[in-house]
PDB file of C-alpha atoms in Angstrom:
ATOM      1  CA  ASP A   1     -13.486  13.489   3.589  1.00 96.00           C
ATOM      2  CA  ILE A   2     -12.815  10.484   6.030  1.00 98.00           C
ATOM      3  CA  VAL A   3     -10.525  11.864   8.809  1.00 98.00           C
ATOM      4  CA  MET A   4      -7.879   9.407  10.204  1.00 98.00           C
ATOM      5  CA  THR A   5      -6.780   9.785  13.597  1.00 98.00           C
ATOM      6  CA  GLN A   6      -3.900   7.830  15.076  1.00 98.00           C
ATOM      7  CA  SER A   7      -2.784   7.239  18.686  1.00 96.00           C
ATOM      8  CA  PRO A   8      -0.488   7.733  20.114  1.00 97.00           C
ATOM      9  CA  ASP A   9       1.749  10.632  18.150  1.00 98.00           C
ATOM     10  CA  SER A  10       4.803   8.718  19.307  1.00 98.00           C
ATOM     11  CA  LEU A  11       5.667   5.702  21.110  1.00 96.00           C
ATOM     12  CA  ALA A  12       8.971   4.350  23.062  1.00 98.00           C
ATOM     13  CA  VAL A  13       8.986   0.507  23.329  1.00 98.00           C
ATOM     14  CA  SER A  14      11.650  -1.557  24.427  1.00 98.00           C
ATOM     15  CA  LEU A  15      13.581  -3.913  22.335  1.00 98.00           C
ATOM     16  CA  GLY A  16      11.588  -7.335  22.193  1.00 98.00           C
ATOM     17  CA  GLU A  17       8.383  -5.795  23.770  1.00 98.00           C
ATOM     18  CA  ARG A  18       5.130  -5.284  22.185  1.00 98.00           C
ATOM     19  CA  ALA A  19       3.905  -2.012  20.388  1.00 98.00           C
ATOM     20  CA  THR A  20       0.403  -0.960  19.604  1.00 98.00           C
ATOM     21  CA  ILE A  21      -0.541   1.833  17.327  1.00 98.00           C
ATOM     22  CA  ASN A  22      -4.308   2.751  17.055  1.00 98.00           C
ATOM     23  CA  CYS A  23      -6.207   4.258  14.199  1.00 98.00           C
ATOM     24  CA  LYS A  24      -9.640   5.647  14.139  1.00 98.00           C
ATOM     25  CA  SER A  25     -11.490   6.587  10.960  1.00 98.00           C
ATOM     26  CA  SER A  26     -14.382   9.376  11.257  1.00 98.00           C
ATOM     27  CA  GLN A  27     -16.624   7.285   9.750  1.00 98.00           C
ATOM     28  CA  SER A  28     -16.823   3.237   8.802  1.00 98.00           C
ATOM     29  CA  VAL A  29     -14.524   2.035   6.323  1.00 98.00           C
ATOM     30  CA  LEU A  30     -16.165  -1.361   6.457  1.00 98.00           C
ATOM     31  CA  TYR A  31     -17.614  -2.161   2.940  1.00 95.00           C
ATOM     32  CA  ASN A  32     -20.983  -4.196   3.605  1.00 92.00           C
ATOM     33  CA  SER A  33     -21.111  -6.012   0.451  1.00 92.00           C
ATOM     34  CA  ASN A  34     -17.727  -7.651   0.838  1.00 91.00           C
ATOM     35  CA  THR A  35     -17.399  -7.376   4.536  1.00 93.00           C
ATOM     36  CA  LYS A  36     -13.780  -6.047   3.934  1.00 96.00           C
ATOM     37  CA  ASN A  37     -12.416  -3.038   5.827  1.00 98.00           C
ATOM     38  CA  TYR A  38     -10.428  -0.720   3.447  1.00 98.00           C
ATOM     39  CA  LEU A  39      -7.673   0.243   5.760  1.00 98.00           C
ATOM     40  CA  ALA A  40      -4.043   0.008   5.062  1.00 98.00           C
ATOM     41  CA  TRP A  41      -0.844   0.421   7.344  1.00 98.00           C
ATOM     42  CA  TYR A  42       2.611   1.741   6.218  1.00 98.00           C
ATOM     43  CA  GLN A  43       6.020   1.845   7.546  1.00 98.00           C
ATOM     44  CA  HIS A  44       7.993   5.028   6.833  1.00 98.00           C
ATOM     45  CA  LYS A  45      11.352   5.481   7.235  1.00 97.00           C
ATOM     46  CA  PRO A  46      13.860   8.536   6.551  1.00 93.00           C
ATOM     47  CA  GLY A  47      14.972   8.862   2.775  1.00 92.00           C
ATOM     48  CA  LEU A  48      12.650   5.906   1.826  1.00 95.00           C
ATOM     49  CA  PRO A  49       9.333   5.785   0.446  1.00 95.00           C
ATOM     50  CA  PRO A  50       6.342   4.482   2.669  1.00 97.00           C
ATOM     51  CA  LYS A  51       6.226   0.630   2.739  1.00 98.00           C
ATOM     52  CA  LEU A  52       3.097  -1.187   2.754  1.00 98.00           C
ATOM     53  CA  LEU A  53       2.567  -3.644   5.464  1.00 98.00           C
ATOM     54  CA  ILE A  54      -1.069  -4.515   5.856  1.00 98.00           C
ATOM     55  CA  TYR A  55      -4.118  -4.042   3.893  1.00 98.00           C
ATOM     56  CA  TRP A  56      -7.895  -5.161   4.280  1.00 97.00           C
ATOM     57  CA  ALA A  57      -7.081  -4.131   8.038  1.00 98.00           C
ATOM     58  CA  SER A  58      -5.430  -7.504   8.552  1.00 98.00           C
ATOM     59  CA  THR A  59      -3.895  -8.941   5.434  1.00 97.00           C
ATOM     60  CA  ARG A  60      -0.250  -8.915   5.601  1.00 98.00           C
ATOM     61  CA  GLU A  61       1.625  -7.767   2.328  1.00 97.00           C
ATOM     62  CA  SER A  62       3.901 -10.403   0.853  1.00 95.00           C
ATOM     63  CA  GLY A  63       7.496 -10.474   2.651  1.00 97.00           C
ATOM     64  CA  VAL A  64       6.596  -8.279   5.771  1.00 98.00           C
ATOM     65  CA  PRO A  65       7.648 -10.135   9.045  1.00 97.00           C
ATOM     66  CA  ASP A  66       4.729 -11.946  10.955  1.00 97.00           C
ATOM     67  CA  ARG A  67       5.334 -10.034  14.209  1.00 98.00           C
ATOM     68  CA  PHE A  68       3.308  -7.324  12.267  1.00 98.00           C
ATOM     69  CA  SER A  69      -0.256  -7.721  12.643  1.00 98.00           C
ATOM     70  CA  GLY A  70      -3.245  -5.494  12.063  1.00 98.00           C
ATOM     71  CA  SER A  71      -6.638  -5.657  13.658  1.00 98.00           C
ATOM     72  CA  GLY A  72      -9.945  -3.928  14.010  1.00 98.00           C
ATOM     73  CA  SER A  73     -13.148  -3.177  12.150  1.00 98.00           C
ATOM     74  CA  GLY A  74     -15.587  -0.151  11.299  1.00 97.00           C
ATOM     75  CA  THR A  75     -13.868   2.876  12.919  1.00 98.00           C
ATOM     76  CA  ASP A  76     -11.199   1.150  15.043  1.00 98.00           C
ATOM     77  CA  PHE A  77      -8.026  -0.518  13.815  1.00 98.00           C
ATOM     78  CA  THR A  78      -4.852  -1.566  15.420  1.00 98.00           C
ATOM     79  CA  LEU A  79      -1.352  -2.348  14.229  1.00 98.00           C
ATOM     80  CA  THR A  80       0.664  -4.464  16.495  1.00 98.00           C
ATOM     81  CA  ILE A  81       4.217  -5.406  16.427  1.00 98.00           C
ATOM     82  CA  SER A  82       4.606  -8.330  18.736  1.00 98.00           C
ATOM     83  CA  SER A  83       8.636  -8.229  19.523  1.00 97.00           C
ATOM     84  CA  LEU A  84       9.944  -4.885  18.731  1.00 98.00           C
ATOM     85  CA  GLN A  85      13.292  -5.022  16.519  1.00 98.00           C
ATOM     86  CA  ALA A  86      15.688  -2.297  16.109  1.00 98.00           C
ATOM     87  CA  GLU A  87      14.872  -2.076  12.345  1.00 98.00           C
ATOM     88  CA  ASP A  88      11.038  -1.522  13.231  1.00 98.00           C
ATOM     89  CA  VAL A  89      12.032   2.142  14.199  1.00 98.00           C
ATOM     90  CA  ALA A  90       9.913   4.373  11.908  1.00 98.00           C
ATOM     91  CA  VAL A  91       6.886   6.404  11.335  1.00 98.00           C
ATOM     92  CA  TYR A  92       3.524   4.269  10.950  1.00 98.00           C
ATOM     93  CA  TYR A  93       0.718   5.609   9.027  1.00 98.00           C
ATOM     94  CA  CYS A  94      -2.603   4.282   8.411  1.00 98.00           C
ATOM     95  CA  GLN A  95      -4.584   4.889   5.529  1.00 98.00           C
ATOM     96  CA  GLN A  96      -8.172   4.488   4.463  1.00 98.00           C
ATOM     97  CA  TYR A  97      -9.075   3.580   0.580  1.00 98.00           C
ATOM     98  CA  TYR A  98     -12.692   3.167   1.076  1.00 97.00           C
ATOM     99  CA  SER A  99     -13.599   6.599  -0.457  1.00 96.00           C
ATOM    100  CA  VAL A 100     -11.923   9.163  -2.555  1.00 96.00           C
ATOM    101  CA  PRO A 101      -9.932  11.331  -1.250  1.00 97.00           C
ATOM    102  CA  TYR A 102      -7.990   8.829   0.187  1.00 98.00           C
ATOM    103  CA  THR A 103      -6.747   9.746   3.410  1.00 98.00           C
ATOM    104  CA  PHE A 104      -3.943   8.930   5.769  1.00 98.00           C
ATOM    105  CA  GLY A 105      -3.341   9.456   9.782  1.00 98.00           C
ATOM    106  CA  GLN A 106      -1.218  11.668  10.969  1.00 97.00           C
ATOM    107  CA  GLY A 107       1.734   9.389  11.632  1.00 98.00           C
ATOM    108  CA  THR A 108       2.841   7.528  14.838  1.00 98.00           C
ATOM    109  CA  LYS A 109       6.738   7.791  15.492  1.00 98.00           C
ATOM    110  CA  LEU A 110       7.914   4.586  17.067  1.00 98.00           C
ATOM    111  CA  GLU A 111      11.249   4.707  18.688  1.00 98.00           C
ATOM    112  CA  ILE A 112      13.295   2.386  21.037  1.00 97.00           C
ATOM    113  CA  LYS A 113      13.234   2.892  24.713  1.00 96.00           C
TER     114      LYS A 113
ATOM    115  CA  GLN B   1      10.284  -5.883 -11.627  1.00 91.00           C
ATOM    116  CA  LEU B   2       8.228  -3.053 -11.898  1.00 94.00           C
ATOM    117  CA  GLN B   3      10.079   0.350 -10.454  1.00 97.00           C
ATOM    118  CA  LEU B   4       8.882   3.883 -10.492  1.00 98.00           C
ATOM    119  CA  GLN B   5      11.143   6.981 -10.468  1.00 98.00           C
ATOM    120  CA  GLU B   6      10.128  10.777 -10.018  1.00 98.00           C
ATOM    121  CA  SER B   7      11.854  13.330 -11.818  1.00 97.00           C
ATOM    122  CA  GLY B   8      11.471  17.158 -12.220  1.00 96.00           C
ATOM    123  CA  SER B   9      12.008  20.686 -10.713  1.00 88.00           C
ATOM    124  CA  GLY B  10      13.236  20.519  -7.418  1.00 93.00           C
ATOM    125  CA  LEU B  11      13.107  24.390  -6.950  1.00 97.00           C
ATOM    126  CA  VAL B  12      10.079  26.160  -8.349  1.00 97.00           C
ATOM    127  CA  LYS B  13       9.053  30.124  -7.399  1.00 97.00           C
ATOM    128  CA  PRO B  14       5.791  31.036  -5.789  1.00 97.00           C
ATOM    129  CA  SER B  15       2.867  31.397  -8.141  1.00 97.00           C
ATOM    130  CA  GLN B  16       4.702  29.434 -10.799  1.00 98.00           C
ATOM    131  CA  THR B  17       4.007  25.843 -11.978  1.00 98.00           C
ATOM    132  CA  LEU B  18       5.533  22.760 -10.408  1.00 97.00           C
ATOM    133  CA  SER B  19       6.231  19.937 -12.839  1.00 98.00           C
ATOM    134  CA  LEU B  20       7.051  16.368 -12.119  1.00 98.00           C
ATOM    135  CA  THR B  21       7.294  13.040 -13.931  1.00 98.00           C
ATOM    136  CA  CYS B  22       7.239   9.588 -12.858  1.00 98.00           C
ATOM    137  CA  ASP B  23       9.107   7.076 -15.154  1.00 98.00           C
ATOM    138  CA  VAL B  24       7.899   3.327 -15.028  1.00 97.00           C
ATOM    139  CA  SER B  25      10.225   0.871 -15.664  1.00 96.00           C
ATOM    140  CA  GLY B  26      10.188  -3.070 -15.961  1.00 95.00           C
ATOM    141  CA  GLY B  27       6.557  -3.097 -17.215  1.00 93.00           C
ATOM    142  CA  SER B  28       4.212  -1.255 -19.299  1.00 93.00           C
ATOM    143  CA  ILE B  29       2.057   1.561 -17.754  1.00 93.00           C
ATOM    144  CA  SER B  30      -0.873   0.608 -19.819  1.00 90.00           C
ATOM    145  CA  SER B  31      -0.804  -3.267 -18.747  1.00 87.00           C
ATOM    146  CA  GLY B  32      -3.034  -4.490 -15.759  1.00 84.00           C
ATOM    147  CA  GLY B  33      -5.554  -1.603 -15.677  1.00 88.00           C
ATOM    148  CA  TYR B  34      -3.722   0.200 -12.742  1.00 92.00           C
ATOM    149  CA  SER B  35      -4.064   3.642 -11.999  1.00 94.00           C
ATOM    150  CA  TRP B  36      -1.012   5.820 -11.158  1.00 97.00           C
ATOM    151  CA  SER B  37      -1.181   8.157  -8.085  1.00 97.00           C
ATOM    152  CA  TRP B  38       0.874  11.043  -6.834  1.00 98.00           C
ATOM    153  CA  ILE B  39       1.378  11.502  -3.320  1.00 98.00           C
ATOM    154  CA  ARG B  40       3.032  14.400  -1.267  1.00 98.00           C
ATOM    155  CA  GLN B  41       4.494  14.951   2.258  1.00 97.00           C
ATOM    156  CA  PRO B  42       5.409  18.321   3.249  1.00 97.00           C
ATOM    157  CA  PRO B  43       8.533  18.580   5.798  1.00 95.00           C
ATOM    158  CA  GLY B  44       7.268  17.300   9.039  1.00 92.00           C
ATOM    159  CA  LYS B  45       3.688  16.290   8.205  1.00 94.00           C
ATOM    160  CA  GLY B  46       1.630  13.368   7.261  1.00 94.00           C
ATOM    161  CA  LEU B  47       1.155  12.111   3.554  1.00 97.00           C
ATOM    162  CA  GLU B  48      -1.599  13.852   1.389  1.00 98.00           C
ATOM    163  CA  TRP B  49      -2.691  11.924  -1.701  1.00 98.00           C
ATOM    164  CA  ILE B  50      -3.244  14.283  -4.672  1.00 98.00           C
ATOM    165  CA  GLY B  51      -4.855  12.096  -7.305  1.00 98.00           C
ATOM    166  CA  TYR B  52      -4.634   9.437  -9.836  1.00 97.00           C
ATOM    167  CA  ILE B  53      -4.554   8.700 -13.599  1.00 96.00           C
ATOM    168  CA  TYR B  54      -5.311   5.673 -15.593  1.00 93.00           C
ATOM    169  CA  HIS B  55      -3.591   5.362 -18.833  1.00 90.00           C
ATOM    170  CA  SER B  56      -6.720   6.017 -20.726  1.00 91.00           C
ATOM    171  CA  GLY B  57      -6.365   9.448 -19.213  1.00 92.00           C
ATOM    172  CA  ASP B  58      -9.169   9.474 -16.891  1.00 94.00           C
ATOM    173  CA  THR B  59      -8.170  11.408 -13.806  1.00 97.00           C
ATOM    174  CA  TYR B  60      -9.677  11.856 -10.237  1.00 97.00           C
ATOM    175  CA  TYR B  61      -8.157  14.575  -8.319  1.00 98.00           C
ATOM    176  CA  ASN B  62      -8.271  15.474  -4.552  1.00 98.00           C
ATOM    177  CA  PRO B  63     -10.855  18.098  -4.289  1.00 97.00           C
ATOM    178  CA  SER B  64      -8.457  20.109  -1.984  1.00 97.00           C
ATOM    179  CA  LEU B  65      -6.076  20.583  -4.871  1.00 97.00           C
ATOM    180  CA  LYS B  66      -8.313  20.093  -7.878  1.00 97.00           C
ATOM    181  CA  SER B  67      -8.478  23.392  -9.276  1.00 97.00           C
ATOM    182  CA  ARG B  68      -4.590  23.866  -9.543  1.00 98.00           C
ATOM    183  CA  VAL B  69      -3.893  19.984 -10.707  1.00 98.00           C
ATOM    184  CA  THR B  70      -3.394  18.386 -13.803  1.00 98.00           C
ATOM    185  CA  MET B  71      -2.073  14.858 -14.751  1.00 98.00           C
ATOM    186  CA  SER B  72      -1.489  13.357 -17.872  1.00 97.00           C
ATOM    187  CA  VAL B  73       0.129  10.021 -19.573  1.00 96.00           C
ATOM    188  CA  ASP B  74       2.615   9.549 -22.108  1.00 95.00           C
ATOM    189  CA  MET B  75       2.511   6.130 -23.350  1.00 93.00           C
ATOM    190  CA  SER B  76       5.332   6.466 -25.774  1.00 94.00           C
ATOM    191  CA  LYS B  77       7.628   7.150 -22.961  1.00 96.00           C
ATOM    192  CA  ASN B  78       5.984   5.029 -20.339  1.00 96.00           C
ATOM    193  CA  GLN B  79       5.594   7.688 -17.825  1.00 97.00           C
ATOM    194  CA  PHE B  80       3.109   9.932 -16.269  1.00 97.00           C
ATOM    195  CA  SER B  81       3.331  13.612 -15.040  1.00 98.00           C
ATOM    196  CA  LEU B  82       2.011  16.260 -12.519  1.00 98.00           C
ATOM    197  CA  LYS B  83       1.681  19.607 -12.942  1.00 98.00           C
ATOM    198  CA  LEU B  84       0.734  21.981  -9.967  1.00 98.00           C
ATOM    199  CA  SER B  85      -0.134  25.665 -10.830  1.00 98.00           C
ATOM    200  CA  SER B  86       0.244  28.680  -8.439  1.00 98.00           C
ATOM    201  CA  VAL B  87       2.300  27.122  -5.933  1.00 98.00           C
ATOM    202  CA  SER B  88       3.359  28.476  -2.484  1.00 98.00           C
ATOM    203  CA  ALA B  89       5.591  27.535   0.270  1.00 97.00           C
ATOM    204  CA  ALA B  90       2.761  25.159   1.418  1.00 97.00           C
ATOM    205  CA  ASP B  91       3.333  23.107  -1.785  1.00 98.00           C
ATOM    206  CA  THR B  92       7.024  22.423  -0.561  1.00 98.00           C
ATOM    207  CA  ALA B  93       7.034  18.657   0.005  1.00 98.00           C
ATOM    208  CA  VAL B  94       8.458  15.179  -1.092  1.00 97.00           C
ATOM    209  CA  TYR B  95       6.400  14.246  -4.014  1.00 98.00           C
ATOM    210  CA  TYR B  96       5.998  10.237  -4.684  1.00 98.00           C
ATOM    211  CA  CYS B  97       4.406   8.522  -7.379  1.00 98.00           C
ATOM    212  CA  ALA B  98       2.702   5.188  -6.527  1.00 98.00           C
ATOM    213  CA  ARG B  99       0.465   2.432  -8.187  1.00 97.00           C
ATOM    214  CA  ASP B 100      -2.867   1.049  -6.563  1.00 94.00           C
ATOM    215  CA  SER B 101      -3.536  -2.464  -6.355  1.00 90.00           C
ATOM    216  CA  ARG B 102      -5.811  -4.754  -8.170  1.00 85.00           C
ATOM    217  CA  HIS B 103      -7.733  -8.076  -7.460  1.00 83.00           C
ATOM    218  CA  GLY B 104      -9.096  -9.584 -10.440  1.00 82.00           C
ATOM    219  CA  TYR B 105     -10.958  -6.472 -12.116  1.00 83.00           C
ATOM    220  CA  ASN B 106     -11.258  -4.468  -9.293  1.00 87.00           C
ATOM    221  CA  SER B 107      -8.844  -1.391  -8.142  1.00 86.00           C
ATOM    222  CA  TYR B 108      -8.272  -0.616  -4.758  1.00 91.00           C
ATOM    223  CA  TRP B 109      -6.063   2.384  -3.654  1.00 93.00           C
ATOM    224  CA  TYR B 110      -3.819   0.868  -1.301  1.00 96.00           C
ATOM    225  CA  PHE B 111      -0.136   1.590  -2.535  1.00 97.00           C
ATOM    226  CA  GLY B 112       2.429  -1.508  -2.823  1.00 95.00           C
ATOM    227  CA  LEU B 113       4.856   0.299  -5.241  1.00 97.00           C
ATOM    228  CA  TRP B 114       6.278   3.615  -4.728  1.00 98.00           C
ATOM    229  CA  GLY B 115       8.796   5.780  -6.285  1.00 98.00           C
ATOM    230  CA  ARG B 116      11.634   6.821  -3.954  1.00 97.00           C
ATOM    231  CA  GLY B 117      10.367  10.335  -4.086  1.00 97.00           C
ATOM    232  CA  THR B 118      11.624  13.879  -4.833  1.00 97.00           C
ATOM    233  CA  LEU B 119      12.040  17.101  -2.991  1.00 97.00           C
ATOM    234  CA  VAL B 120      10.309  20.134  -4.531  1.00 98.00           C
ATOM    235  CA  SER B 121      10.978  23.582  -2.673  1.00 98.00           C
ATOM    236  CA  VAL B 122       8.886  26.537  -3.526  1.00 98.00           C
ATOM    237  CA  SER B 123      10.934  29.627  -2.533  1.00 96.00           C
ATOM    238  CA  SER B 124      11.932  32.816  -4.622  1.00 94.00           C
TER     239      SER B 124
END
């Protein structure tokens, strides 16, 4: 199984400031034949299902604000929120869909400082 | 607009079988060639993908649960189901159903559509 490890486990950022969450996979999730990274990011708020933010490591899902961006390749990835808003308080998960079983990171809890 | 809704037993006794159903509304479970997954989240823990099923009945289960998992699809009711046998307290979780994503003829298992989830507790 591909193990996904996120850092930090929790993060407190001031409103309007940048938030950065990291995700590392135990093996590359870059598929050489199409040069795509099989990595997604989700936002999870209590009582709601996870919401897809980013797929292919950097493609923003329709309707997701452009303050959310994803970067990275191979085994190291980053989710960046450029200017934190109050509604961004949530737990964020990365997920690899390169190989079965599909696996998620342990989550990063984002709070307001 | 397609929606998913989980339903089933909220309380299951240890060693018994957990049964859940995901109703698909706003579209046909058989259209588009999608697979339909189950994903769970134990309290205070992360997300675990359980497996998927196609409308054809083809399945893939997470090896960690494979010996206890059975998924099925009922086209007449536009729903798919999960059975997890021999449950223990470790199976207490919010269970989500979700749909994969497709680009052209290819499926990719990131999940843009989820049900709201249902809590299943395992307790005597």
